[in-house]
Short mmCIF file of N, CA and C in Angstrom, two decimals:
data_model
loop_
_atom_site.label_atom_id
_atom_site.label_comp_id
_atom_site.label_asym_id
_atom_site.label_seq_id
_atom_site.Cartn_x
_atom_site.Cartn_y
_atom_site.Cartn_z
N UNK A 1 18.78 12.77 -9.13
CA UNK A 1 17.26 12.83 -9.12
C UNK A 1 16.58 13.82 -10.10
N UNK A 2 17.38 14.78 -10.58
CA UNK A 2 17.22 15.81 -11.56
C UNK A 2 17.05 15.39 -12.49
N UNK A 3 18.07 14.54 -12.90
CA UNK A 3 18.48 14.28 -14.45
C UNK A 3 17.17 13.09 -14.98
N UNK A 4 17.00 12.25 -13.92
CA UNK A 4 15.77 11.17 -14.47
C UNK A 4 15.14 10.92 -13.14
N UNK A 5 14.41 11.79 -12.94
CA UNK A 5 13.07 12.17 -12.01
C UNK A 5 12.28 10.53 -12.20
N UNK A 6 11.94 10.29 -13.21
CA UNK A 6 11.05 9.10 -13.63
C UNK A 6 11.67 7.62 -13.04
N UNK A 7 12.71 7.35 -13.15
CA UNK A 7 13.75 6.62 -12.62
C UNK A 7 13.51 6.26 -11.02
N UNK A 8 13.80 7.53 -10.41
CA UNK A 8 13.86 7.88 -9.32
C UNK A 8 12.33 7.47 -8.63
N UNK A 9 11.34 8.01 -9.30
CA UNK A 9 10.13 7.58 -8.50
C UNK A 9 9.42 6.08 -8.98
N UNK A 10 10.46 5.38 -9.86
CA UNK A 10 9.84 4.10 -10.02
C UNK A 10 10.85 3.44 -9.03
N UNK A 11 11.42 3.23 -8.11
CA UNK A 11 11.80 3.19 -6.77
C UNK A 11 11.40 3.07 -5.61
N UNK A 12 10.46 4.01 -5.64
CA UNK A 12 9.90 4.77 -4.88
C UNK A 12 8.25 4.86 -4.39
N UNK A 13 8.02 4.03 -3.06
CA UNK A 13 6.37 4.24 -2.94
C UNK A 13 6.10 4.90 -1.91
N UNK A 14 5.29 5.81 -1.97
CA UNK A 14 4.84 6.85 -0.92
C UNK A 14 3.23 6.96 -0.35
N UNK A 15 2.95 6.77 1.10
CA UNK A 15 1.76 6.68 1.16
C UNK A 15 1.41 8.11 2.12
N UNK A 16 0.48 8.73 1.70
CA UNK A 16 0.24 10.16 2.48
C UNK A 16 -0.81 9.45 3.34
N UNK A 17 -1.04 10.33 4.61
CA UNK A 17 -1.88 10.10 5.44
C UNK A 17 -3.50 10.59 4.81
N UNK A 18 -3.32 11.51 4.17
CA UNK A 18 -4.71 12.23 3.25
C UNK A 18 -4.79 11.84 2.32
N UNK A 19 -4.15 10.76 1.52
CA UNK A 19 -4.53 10.01 0.10
C UNK A 19 -6.02 9.94 -0.09
N UNK A 20 -6.75 10.07 -1.12
CA UNK A 20 -7.96 9.79 -1.65
C UNK A 20 -8.05 8.75 -2.38
N UNK A 21 -9.05 8.01 -2.52
CA UNK A 21 -9.26 7.10 -3.60
C UNK A 21 -10.49 7.37 -4.61
N UNK A 22 -10.30 6.52 -5.89
CA UNK A 22 -11.55 7.09 -6.84
C UNK A 22 -12.66 5.92 -6.35
N UNK A 23 -13.76 6.54 -5.81
CA UNK A 23 -14.92 5.96 -4.98
C UNK A 23 -15.79 4.84 -6.04
N UNK A 24 -15.50 5.33 -7.45
CA UNK A 24 -16.24 4.33 -8.54
C UNK A 24 -15.23 3.31 -9.11
N UNK A 25 -13.99 3.12 -8.67
CA UNK A 25 -13.12 1.81 -8.59
C UNK A 25 -13.23 0.68 -7.90
N UNK A 26 -12.96 -0.15 -7.82
CA UNK A 26 -12.91 -1.28 -7.21
C UNK A 26 -11.42 -1.22 -6.09
N UNK A 27 -11.08 -1.82 -5.42
CA UNK A 27 -9.94 -1.89 -5.10
C UNK A 27 -9.08 -2.56 -6.03
N UNK A 28 -9.16 -3.56 -6.54
CA UNK A 28 -8.60 -4.36 -7.73
C UNK A 28 -8.65 -3.20 -8.77
N UNK A 29 -9.03 -2.48 -9.58
CA UNK A 29 -9.18 -1.72 -10.03
C UNK A 29 -8.10 -0.32 -9.53
N UNK A 30 -8.24 -0.08 -8.82
CA UNK A 30 -7.52 0.68 -8.11
C UNK A 30 -6.03 0.57 -8.04
N UNK A 31 -5.55 -0.60 -7.95
CA UNK A 31 -4.56 -1.29 -7.86
C UNK A 31 -3.77 -1.20 -9.36
N UNK A 32 -4.51 -2.02 -9.91
CA UNK A 32 -4.43 -2.12 -11.67
C UNK A 32 -4.18 -0.98 -12.34
N UNK A 33 -4.80 0.17 -12.19
CA UNK A 33 -4.77 1.86 -12.45
C UNK A 33 -3.00 2.31 -12.12
N UNK A 34 -2.80 2.36 -10.87
CA UNK A 34 -1.56 2.63 -10.41
C UNK A 34 -0.37 1.94 -10.88
N UNK A 35 -0.65 0.20 -10.82
CA UNK A 35 0.50 -0.65 -11.76
C UNK A 35 0.32 -0.09 -12.75
N UNK A 36 -0.25 0.28 -14.01
CA UNK A 36 -0.30 0.60 -15.54
C UNK A 36 0.55 2.07 -15.17
N UNK A 37 -0.12 2.91 -14.53
CA UNK A 37 0.82 4.12 -14.18
C UNK A 37 2.61 3.82 -14.10
N UNK A 38 2.53 2.93 -13.58
CA UNK A 38 4.19 2.45 -13.52
C UNK A 38 4.62 1.39 -14.11
N UNK A 39 3.74 1.60 -15.54
CA UNK A 39 4.65 0.54 -16.37
C UNK A 39 4.70 -0.53 -16.46
N UNK A 40 3.77 -1.38 -15.61
CA UNK A 40 3.81 -2.49 -15.43
C UNK A 40 2.23 -3.48 -16.20
N UNK A 41 3.19 -4.70 -16.68
CA UNK A 41 2.34 -5.37 -17.20
C UNK A 41 1.26 -5.98 -16.72
N UNK A 42 0.23 -6.67 -17.39
CA UNK A 42 -0.93 -6.79 -16.93
C UNK A 42 -0.85 -8.14 -15.77
N UNK A 43 -0.12 -8.99 -16.80
CA UNK A 43 0.27 -10.20 -15.68
C UNK A 43 0.99 -9.95 -14.47
N UNK A 44 2.30 -9.21 -14.25
CA UNK A 44 2.90 -8.49 -13.25
C UNK A 44 1.52 -8.00 -12.17
N UNK A 45 0.54 -7.36 -12.67
CA UNK A 45 0.24 -6.59 -12.15
C UNK A 45 -0.99 -7.40 -11.05
N UNK A 46 -1.24 -8.13 -12.29
CA UNK A 46 -2.31 -9.49 -11.32
C UNK A 46 -1.48 -10.42 -10.12
N UNK A 47 -0.47 -10.67 -10.58
CA UNK A 47 0.04 -11.38 -9.61
C UNK A 47 0.49 -10.83 -8.31
N UNK A 48 1.38 -9.45 -8.79
CA UNK A 48 1.46 -8.79 -7.47
C UNK A 48 0.45 -8.04 -6.35
N UNK A 49 -1.35 -7.75 -7.37
CA UNK A 49 -1.99 -7.53 -6.32
C UNK A 49 -2.62 -8.91 -5.32
N UNK A 50 -2.46 -9.97 -6.08
CA UNK A 50 -2.91 -11.29 -5.55
C UNK A 50 -1.80 -11.21 -3.83
N UNK A 51 -0.81 -11.03 -4.34
CA UNK A 51 0.40 -11.28 -3.44
C UNK A 51 0.06 -9.91 -2.44
N UNK A 52 -0.46 -8.64 -2.71
CA UNK A 52 -0.67 -7.54 -1.83
C UNK A 52 -1.59 -8.20 -0.73
N UNK A 53 -2.95 -8.61 -1.49
CA UNK A 53 -4.32 -8.83 -1.04
C UNK A 53 -4.26 -9.79 -0.12
N UNK A 54 -3.40 -11.30 -0.45
CA UNK A 54 -2.65 -11.79 1.04
C UNK A 54 -2.13 -11.16 2.07
N UNK A 55 -1.45 -10.45 1.92
CA UNK A 55 -0.17 -10.03 2.92
C UNK A 55 -1.02 -8.77 3.58
N UNK A 56 -1.94 -8.29 3.03
CA UNK A 56 -2.90 -7.37 3.45
C UNK A 56 -4.18 -7.51 3.87
N UNK A 57 -4.38 -8.83 4.09
CA UNK A 57 -5.95 -9.36 4.09
C UNK A 57 -6.85 -8.65 3.37
N UNK A 58 -6.97 -8.66 2.29
CA UNK A 58 -7.94 -7.84 1.31
C UNK A 58 -8.81 -8.32 0.71
N UNK A 59 -8.78 -10.16 0.25
CA UNK A 59 -9.95 -10.45 -0.41
C UNK A 59 -11.01 -10.32 0.15
N UNK A 60 -11.41 -10.34 0.93
CA UNK A 60 -13.12 -9.75 1.20
C UNK A 60 -13.66 -8.58 0.60
N UNK A 61 -12.82 -7.35 0.23
CA UNK A 61 -13.24 -6.10 -0.46
C UNK A 61 -12.48 -6.18 -1.63
N UNK A 62 -11.56 -6.79 -2.06
CA UNK A 62 -10.71 -6.52 -2.94
C UNK A 62 -11.82 -6.04 -4.53
N UNK A 63 -12.92 -6.51 -4.77
CA UNK A 63 -13.64 -6.38 -5.85
C UNK A 63 -14.83 -5.56 -5.71
N UNK A 64 -14.93 -4.82 -4.55
CA UNK A 64 -16.05 -4.04 -4.01
C UNK A 64 -15.57 -2.47 -4.26
N UNK A 65 -16.23 -1.60 -4.70
CA UNK A 65 -15.91 -0.32 -4.81
C UNK A 65 -15.69 0.53 -3.68
N UNK A 66 -14.50 1.49 -4.15
CA UNK A 66 -13.93 2.27 -2.60
C UNK A 66 -14.88 2.94 -2.07
N UNK A 67 -15.93 3.29 -2.74
CA UNK A 67 -17.08 4.47 -1.89
C UNK A 67 -17.45 3.67 -0.69
N UNK A 68 -17.67 2.50 -0.96
CA UNK A 68 -18.39 2.29 0.56
C UNK A 68 -17.46 1.47 1.67
N UNK A 69 -16.14 1.94 1.57
CA UNK A 69 -15.10 0.99 2.30
C UNK A 69 -15.03 1.97 3.77
N UNK A 70 -14.76 0.84 4.64
CA UNK A 70 -14.16 1.38 6.27
C UNK A 70 -12.80 2.07 5.75
N UNK A 71 -12.42 2.98 6.80
CA UNK A 71 -11.28 3.41 6.75
C UNK A 71 -10.04 2.10 6.79
N UNK A 72 -10.27 0.98 7.86
CA UNK A 72 -9.11 0.34 7.35
C UNK A 72 -9.08 -0.28 5.93
N UNK A 73 -10.21 -0.88 5.25
CA UNK A 73 -9.98 -0.99 3.90
C UNK A 73 -9.47 -0.01 2.75
N UNK A 74 -9.66 1.24 2.99
CA UNK A 74 -9.37 2.40 2.51
C UNK A 74 -7.68 2.81 2.65
N UNK A 75 -7.00 2.26 3.97
CA UNK A 75 -5.86 2.27 4.00
C UNK A 75 -4.95 1.03 3.29
N UNK A 76 -5.85 -0.12 3.27
CA UNK A 76 -5.37 -0.93 2.84
C UNK A 76 -5.15 -1.18 1.52
N UNK A 77 -6.11 -0.60 0.84
CA UNK A 77 -6.42 -0.37 -0.64
C UNK A 77 -5.36 0.64 -0.94
N UNK A 78 -5.14 2.03 -0.29
CA UNK A 78 -3.79 2.78 -0.63
C UNK A 78 -2.45 2.08 -0.64
N UNK A 79 -2.30 1.41 0.66
CA UNK A 79 -1.02 0.80 0.57
C UNK A 79 -0.42 0.08 -0.51
N UNK A 80 -1.58 -1.14 -0.87
CA UNK A 80 -1.66 -1.82 -1.86
C UNK A 80 -1.25 -0.88 -3.43
N UNK A 81 -1.84 0.34 -3.46
CA UNK A 81 -1.65 0.81 -4.83
C UNK A 81 -0.19 1.77 -4.85
N UNK A 82 0.23 2.09 -3.53
CA UNK A 82 1.55 2.37 -3.38
C UNK A 82 2.62 1.37 -3.53
N UNK A 83 2.28 0.36 -3.72
CA UNK A 83 3.53 -0.61 -3.46
C UNK A 83 3.34 -1.66 -4.75
N UNK A 84 2.34 -1.22 -5.47
CA UNK A 84 2.19 -2.45 -6.34
C UNK A 84 3.29 -2.69 -7.01
N UNK A 85 4.01 -1.52 -7.75
CA UNK A 85 5.39 -1.65 -8.25
C UNK A 85 6.93 -2.17 -7.40
N UNK A 86 6.18 -2.76 -6.67
CA UNK A 86 7.69 -3.59 -5.55
C UNK A 86 8.79 -2.16 -5.54
N UNK A 87 8.37 -1.43 -4.59
CA UNK A 87 9.71 -0.31 -4.77
C UNK A 87 10.74 -0.63 -3.95
N UNK A 88 11.67 -0.17 -4.09
CA UNK A 88 13.06 -0.70 -3.06
C UNK A 88 12.78 0.37 -1.75
N UNK A 89 12.53 1.57 -1.89
CA UNK A 89 12.20 2.55 -0.99
C UNK A 89 10.43 2.78 -0.53
N UNK A 90 10.17 2.69 0.83
CA UNK A 90 8.84 2.95 0.78
C UNK A 90 8.62 4.05 1.94
N UNK A 91 8.00 5.07 2.13
CA UNK A 91 7.55 6.01 2.81
C UNK A 91 6.24 6.06 3.20
N UNK A 92 5.89 5.71 4.52
CA UNK A 92 4.69 5.55 5.16
C UNK A 92 4.43 6.65 5.92
N UNK A 93 3.58 7.69 5.61
CA UNK A 93 3.04 9.01 6.63
C UNK A 93 1.86 8.64 7.43
N UNK A 94 2.06 8.01 8.71
CA UNK A 94 1.11 7.96 9.50
C UNK A 94 -0.15 6.97 8.89
N UNK A 95 0.34 5.54 8.79
CA UNK A 95 -0.09 4.40 8.03
C UNK A 95 -1.59 3.87 8.79
N UNK A 96 -1.36 3.92 10.07
CA UNK A 96 -2.47 3.19 11.18
C UNK A 96 -3.43 4.15 12.00
N UNK A 97 -3.53 5.54 11.23
CA UNK A 97 -4.30 6.67 11.64
C UNK A 97 -5.85 6.00 11.34
N UNK A 98 -6.50 6.05 12.59
CA UNK A 98 -8.17 5.85 12.17
C UNK A 98 -8.27 4.07 12.06
N UNK A 99 -7.61 3.81 12.02
CA UNK A 99 -7.31 2.15 12.15
C UNK A 99 -7.82 1.15 13.58
N UNK A 100 -8.84 0.38 13.23
CA UNK A 100 -8.99 -0.54 14.28
C UNK A 100 -7.87 -1.32 14.97
N UNK A 101 -8.07 -1.74 16.17
CA UNK A 101 -6.29 -2.48 16.43
C UNK A 101 -6.02 -3.64 15.35
N UNK A 102 -6.97 -4.64 15.15
CA UNK A 102 -6.84 -5.68 13.94
C UNK A 102 -6.34 -5.16 12.99
N UNK A 103 -6.89 -3.83 11.92
CA UNK A 103 -6.36 -3.29 10.74
C UNK A 103 -4.68 -2.37 11.39
N UNK A 104 -4.61 -2.23 12.22
CA UNK A 104 -3.36 -1.44 12.78
C UNK A 104 -2.58 -2.65 12.62
N UNK A 105 -2.85 -3.87 13.40
CA UNK A 105 -1.63 -4.67 13.71
C UNK A 105 -1.27 -5.12 12.19
N UNK A 106 -2.35 -5.34 10.98
CA UNK A 106 -2.02 -6.11 9.85
C UNK A 106 -0.98 -5.09 9.20
N UNK A 107 -1.17 -3.72 9.20
CA UNK A 107 -0.43 -2.63 8.74
C UNK A 107 1.05 -3.31 9.40
N UNK A 108 1.14 -2.89 10.48
CA UNK A 108 2.43 -2.82 11.50
C UNK A 108 3.04 -4.46 10.66
N UNK A 109 2.59 -5.04 10.37
CA UNK A 109 3.17 -6.88 10.47
C UNK A 109 3.50 -6.73 9.06
N UNK A 110 2.98 -6.12 8.04
CA UNK A 110 3.22 -6.09 6.82
C UNK A 110 4.39 -4.79 6.60
N UNK A 111 4.49 -3.75 7.25
CA UNK A 111 5.56 -2.79 7.20
C UNK A 111 7.27 -3.32 7.55
N UNK A 112 6.90 -4.37 8.52
CA UNK A 112 7.97 -5.36 9.43
C UNK A 112 8.21 -6.00 8.61
N UNK A 113 7.24 -7.02 7.68
CA UNK A 113 7.56 -7.89 6.86
C UNK A 113 8.66 -7.37 5.30
N UNK A 114 8.24 -6.12 4.96
CA UNK A 114 8.69 -5.12 4.01
C UNK A 114 10.22 -5.21 4.68
N UNK A 115 10.59 -4.86 5.41
CA UNK A 115 12.27 -4.46 6.00
C UNK A 115 12.72 -5.36 6.00
N UNK A 116 11.91 -6.90 6.22
CA UNK A 116 12.42 -7.97 6.93
C UNK A 116 13.51 -8.71 5.07
N UNK A 117 12.74 -8.09 3.65
CA UNK A 117 12.90 -8.25 2.61
C UNK A 117 13.66 -7.57 2.15
N UNK A 118 14.53 -6.65 2.80
CA UNK A 118 15.41 -5.52 2.52
C UNK A 118 15.21 -4.82 1.84
N UNK A 119 13.50 -4.34 2.36
CA UNK A 119 13.23 -2.75 1.37
C UNK A 119 14.01 -1.44 2.66
N UNK A 120 13.95 -0.15 2.23
CA UNK A 120 14.10 0.79 3.41
C UNK A 120 12.40 1.52 3.39
N UNK A 121 12.43 1.62 4.66
CA UNK A 121 10.95 1.77 5.00
C UNK A 121 11.60 2.95 5.84
N UNK A 122 10.75 4.26 5.45
CA UNK A 122 10.48 5.40 6.15
C UNK A 122 9.35 5.60 7.19
N UNK A 123 9.38 5.67 8.06
CA UNK A 123 7.79 5.20 9.04
C UNK A 123 7.72 6.37 9.83
N UNK A 124 6.50 7.45 9.45
CA UNK A 124 6.28 8.41 10.01
C UNK A 124 5.22 8.30 11.44
N UNK A 125 4.92 8.28 12.35
CA UNK A 125 3.79 8.30 13.16
C UNK A 125 3.78 8.83 14.73
N UNK A 126 2.92 9.02 15.19
CA UNK A 126 2.99 9.33 16.84
C UNK A 126 2.73 8.83 17.36
N UNK A 127 2.30 7.07 17.35
CA UNK A 127 2.31 6.25 17.81
C UNK A 127 3.59 5.40 18.48
N UNK A 128 3.99 5.63 19.55
CA UNK A 128 5.36 5.75 19.86
C UNK A 128 5.46 3.41 19.92
N UNK A 129 4.34 3.00 20.10
CA UNK A 129 4.33 1.77 20.42
C UNK A 129 4.48 0.93 19.14
N UNK A 130 4.01 1.77 18.07
CA UNK A 130 4.31 1.05 16.70
C UNK A 130 6.08 1.35 16.35
N UNK A 131 6.71 2.10 16.65
CA UNK A 131 7.63 2.32 16.53
C UNK A 131 8.36 1.71 17.42
N UNK A 132 8.13 1.07 18.38
CA UNK A 132 8.79 0.22 19.29
C UNK A 132 8.85 -1.00 18.42
N UNK A 133 7.52 -1.54 18.20
CA UNK A 133 7.41 -2.88 17.40
C UNK A 133 8.72 -2.98 16.00
N UNK A 134 8.72 -2.12 15.53
CA UNK A 134 9.27 -1.71 13.90
C UNK A 134 10.84 -1.32 14.31
#
């Protein structure tokens, strides 16, 4: 980790509970920006964005500016930007805080699917029913 921190970061996705979005960017632009920060090619970013939008039910707001988003839309966008580079290790800190029931179910289902695909998932929450489901 000390010798090659960049290589380690390439394999980790971290979602903090208090992460903010750039209000003037759309969800798609935000996700693409983080894909570029992770050294991804434009075609790969486009493909992964489509897949994440499918999995997180984001198509309705993907091309809208983030400053008008609900809490659920912001959270889904934050998750997508965290995972755009398809990391092997995913750390989620309170990913469903402030979400309505349907948005929270989408997030929990997505996390369960990540685990089923062989990803390492570290999940921090105070919601014990989510812990039981996962």
